[in-house]
């Protein structure tokens, strides 16, 4: 599975501001400032992307964004298995005893989902999901995209979504959408 560790601009900015705004009166203050700055630095969270699931038709179209799912029953209310032919055709197995899921639900669209960039980071106990979905050509039907991330429970915490947009210069600009 593909893992994309991404360092978030917002978290890096917060860390830099925290480091630059601290006064270093003596070496004792310098040590405590360093340990405080280390607590604020974001840490990448490893994940596995679940494959071969679809968003169920009974999930309201207005339900978009990141959702933390902690049980099989919750998961089954959002997703159904979509087995396909071939070696990797079975849905990814998820053990909710040791893992939880972060599901990113996209709105229904008639545009082809071409590329998705995802990263997970933890700042203190908060999990930040960085997400960018690139849509391409128009299709003759609508579909509802979802990205399903399987995360070890040792990284447990509240989840917030930071959608990023690419501008023409190739730089991303983040927008925070907590759910």
PDB file of N, CA, C and O in Angstrom, residues 10-12 24 27 48 73 75 84 86 91 100 117 147 150 175:
ATOM      1  N   UNK A  10       1.104  24.392   7.898  1.00  0.00           N
ATOM      2  CA  UNK A  10       0.577  25.062   9.085  1.00  0.00           C
ATOM      3  C   UNK A  10       1.334  24.626  10.340  1.00  0.00           C
ATOM      4  O   UNK A  10       1.708  25.446  11.167  1.00  0.00           O
ATOM      5  N   UNK A  11       1.554  23.329  10.463  1.00  0.00           N
ATOM      6  CA  UNK A  11       2.251  22.819  11.640  1.00  0.00           C
ATOM      7  C   UNK A  11       3.693  23.317  11.664  1.00  0.00           C
ATOM      8  O   UNK A  11       4.217  23.682  12.714  1.00  0.00           O
ATOM      9  N   UNK A  12       4.339  23.341  10.500  1.00  0.00           N
ATOM     10  CA  UNK A  12       5.707  23.832  10.433  1.00  0.00           C
ATOM     11  C   UNK A  12       5.757  25.306  10.804  1.00  0.00           C
ATOM     12  O   UNK A  12       6.650  25.748  11.532  1.00  0.00           O
ATOM     13  N   UNK A  24      15.502  33.220  25.081  1.00  0.00           N
ATOM     14  CA  UNK A  24      16.468  32.308  25.698  1.00  0.00           C
ATOM     15  C   UNK A  24      17.339  33.108  26.664  1.00  0.00           C
ATOM     16  O   UNK A  24      18.382  33.612  26.288  1.00  0.00           O
ATOM     17  N   UNK A  27      20.847  28.957  29.686  1.00  0.00           N
ATOM     18  CA  UNK A  27      20.838  27.616  29.105  1.00  0.00           C
ATOM     19  C   UNK A  27      19.681  26.775  29.654  1.00  0.00           C
ATOM     20  O   UNK A  27      19.164  25.931  28.962  1.00  0.00           O
ATOM     21  N   UNK A  48      -2.325   2.475   6.259  1.00  0.00           N
ATOM     22  CA  UNK A  48      -2.531   1.636   5.084  1.00  0.00           C
ATOM     23  C   UNK A  48      -3.828   2.095   4.443  1.00  0.00           C
ATOM     24  O   UNK A  48      -4.817   2.355   5.144  1.00  0.00           O
ATOM     25  N   UNK A  73     -19.247  -2.189  12.860  1.00  0.00           N
ATOM     26  CA  UNK A  73     -20.639  -1.781  12.641  1.00  0.00           C
ATOM     27  C   UNK A  73     -20.723  -0.364  12.045  1.00  0.00           C
ATOM     28  O   UNK A  73     -21.462  -0.133  11.083  1.00  0.00           O
ATOM     29  N   UNK A  75     -18.330   1.130  10.347  1.00  0.00           N
ATOM     30  CA  UNK A  75     -17.744   1.019   9.011  1.00  0.00           C
ATOM     31  C   UNK A  75     -18.776   0.487   8.014  1.00  0.00           C
ATOM     32  O   UNK A  75     -18.937   1.032   6.912  1.00  0.00           O
ATOM     33  N   UNK A  84     -13.128  -7.296  -6.787  1.00  0.00           N
ATOM     34  CA  UNK A  84     -12.891  -7.289  -8.232  1.00  0.00           C
ATOM     35  C   UNK A  84     -12.054  -8.508  -8.598  1.00  0.00           C
ATOM     36  O   UNK A  84     -11.474  -9.163  -7.726  1.00  0.00           O
ATOM     37  N   UNK A  86      -8.865 -10.593 -10.046  1.00  0.00           N
ATOM     38  CA  UNK A  86      -7.431 -10.379 -10.013  1.00  0.00           C
ATOM     39  C   UNK A  86      -6.823 -10.628  -8.652  1.00  0.00           C
ATOM     40  O   UNK A  86      -7.502 -10.908  -7.670  1.00  0.00           O
ATOM     41  N   UNK A  91     -11.463  -6.948  -0.832  1.00  0.00           N
ATOM     42  CA  UNK A  91     -11.368  -5.758   0.024  1.00  0.00           C
ATOM     43  C   UNK A  91     -10.305  -5.939   1.107  1.00  0.00           C
ATOM     44  O   UNK A  91     -10.105  -7.046   1.615  1.00  0.00           O
ATOM     45  N   UNK A 100      -8.146   1.730  13.808  1.00  0.00           N
ATOM     46  CA  UNK A 100      -9.356   2.478  13.501  1.00  0.00           C
ATOM     47  C   UNK A 100      -9.209   2.991  12.078  1.00  0.00           C
ATOM     48  O   UNK A 100      -8.158   2.867  11.463  1.00  0.00           O
ATOM     49  N   UNK A 117      -3.915  12.873  -2.995  1.00  0.00           N
ATOM     50  CA  UNK A 117      -2.737  12.971  -2.127  1.00  0.00           C
ATOM     51  C   UNK A 117      -3.227  13.048  -0.693  1.00  0.00           C
ATOM     52  O   UNK A 117      -4.055  13.899  -0.365  1.00  0.00           O
ATOM     53  N   UNK A 147     -11.718   7.909   0.426  1.00  0.00           N
ATOM     54  CA  UNK A 147     -10.378   7.429   0.750  1.00  0.00           C
ATOM     55  C   UNK A 147     -10.456   6.864   2.157  1.00  0.00           C
ATOM     56  O   UNK A 147     -10.922   7.549   3.072  1.00  0.00           O
ATOM     57  N   UNK A 150      -6.368   3.120   7.195  1.00  0.00           N
ATOM     58  CA  UNK A 150      -6.336   2.238   8.364  1.00  0.00           C
ATOM     59  C   UNK A 150      -5.158   2.672   9.230  1.00  0.00           C
ATOM     60  O   UNK A 150      -4.019   2.705   8.765  1.00  0.00           O
ATOM     61  N   UNK A 175      -6.540  24.553   3.768  1.00  0.00           N
ATOM     62  CA  UNK A 175      -7.798  25.030   4.338  1.00  0.00           C
ATOM     63  C   UNK A 175      -8.197  24.003   5.374  1.00  0.00           C
ATOM     64  O   UNK A 175      -8.336  22.827   5.067  1.00  0.00           O
TER      65      UNK A 175
END
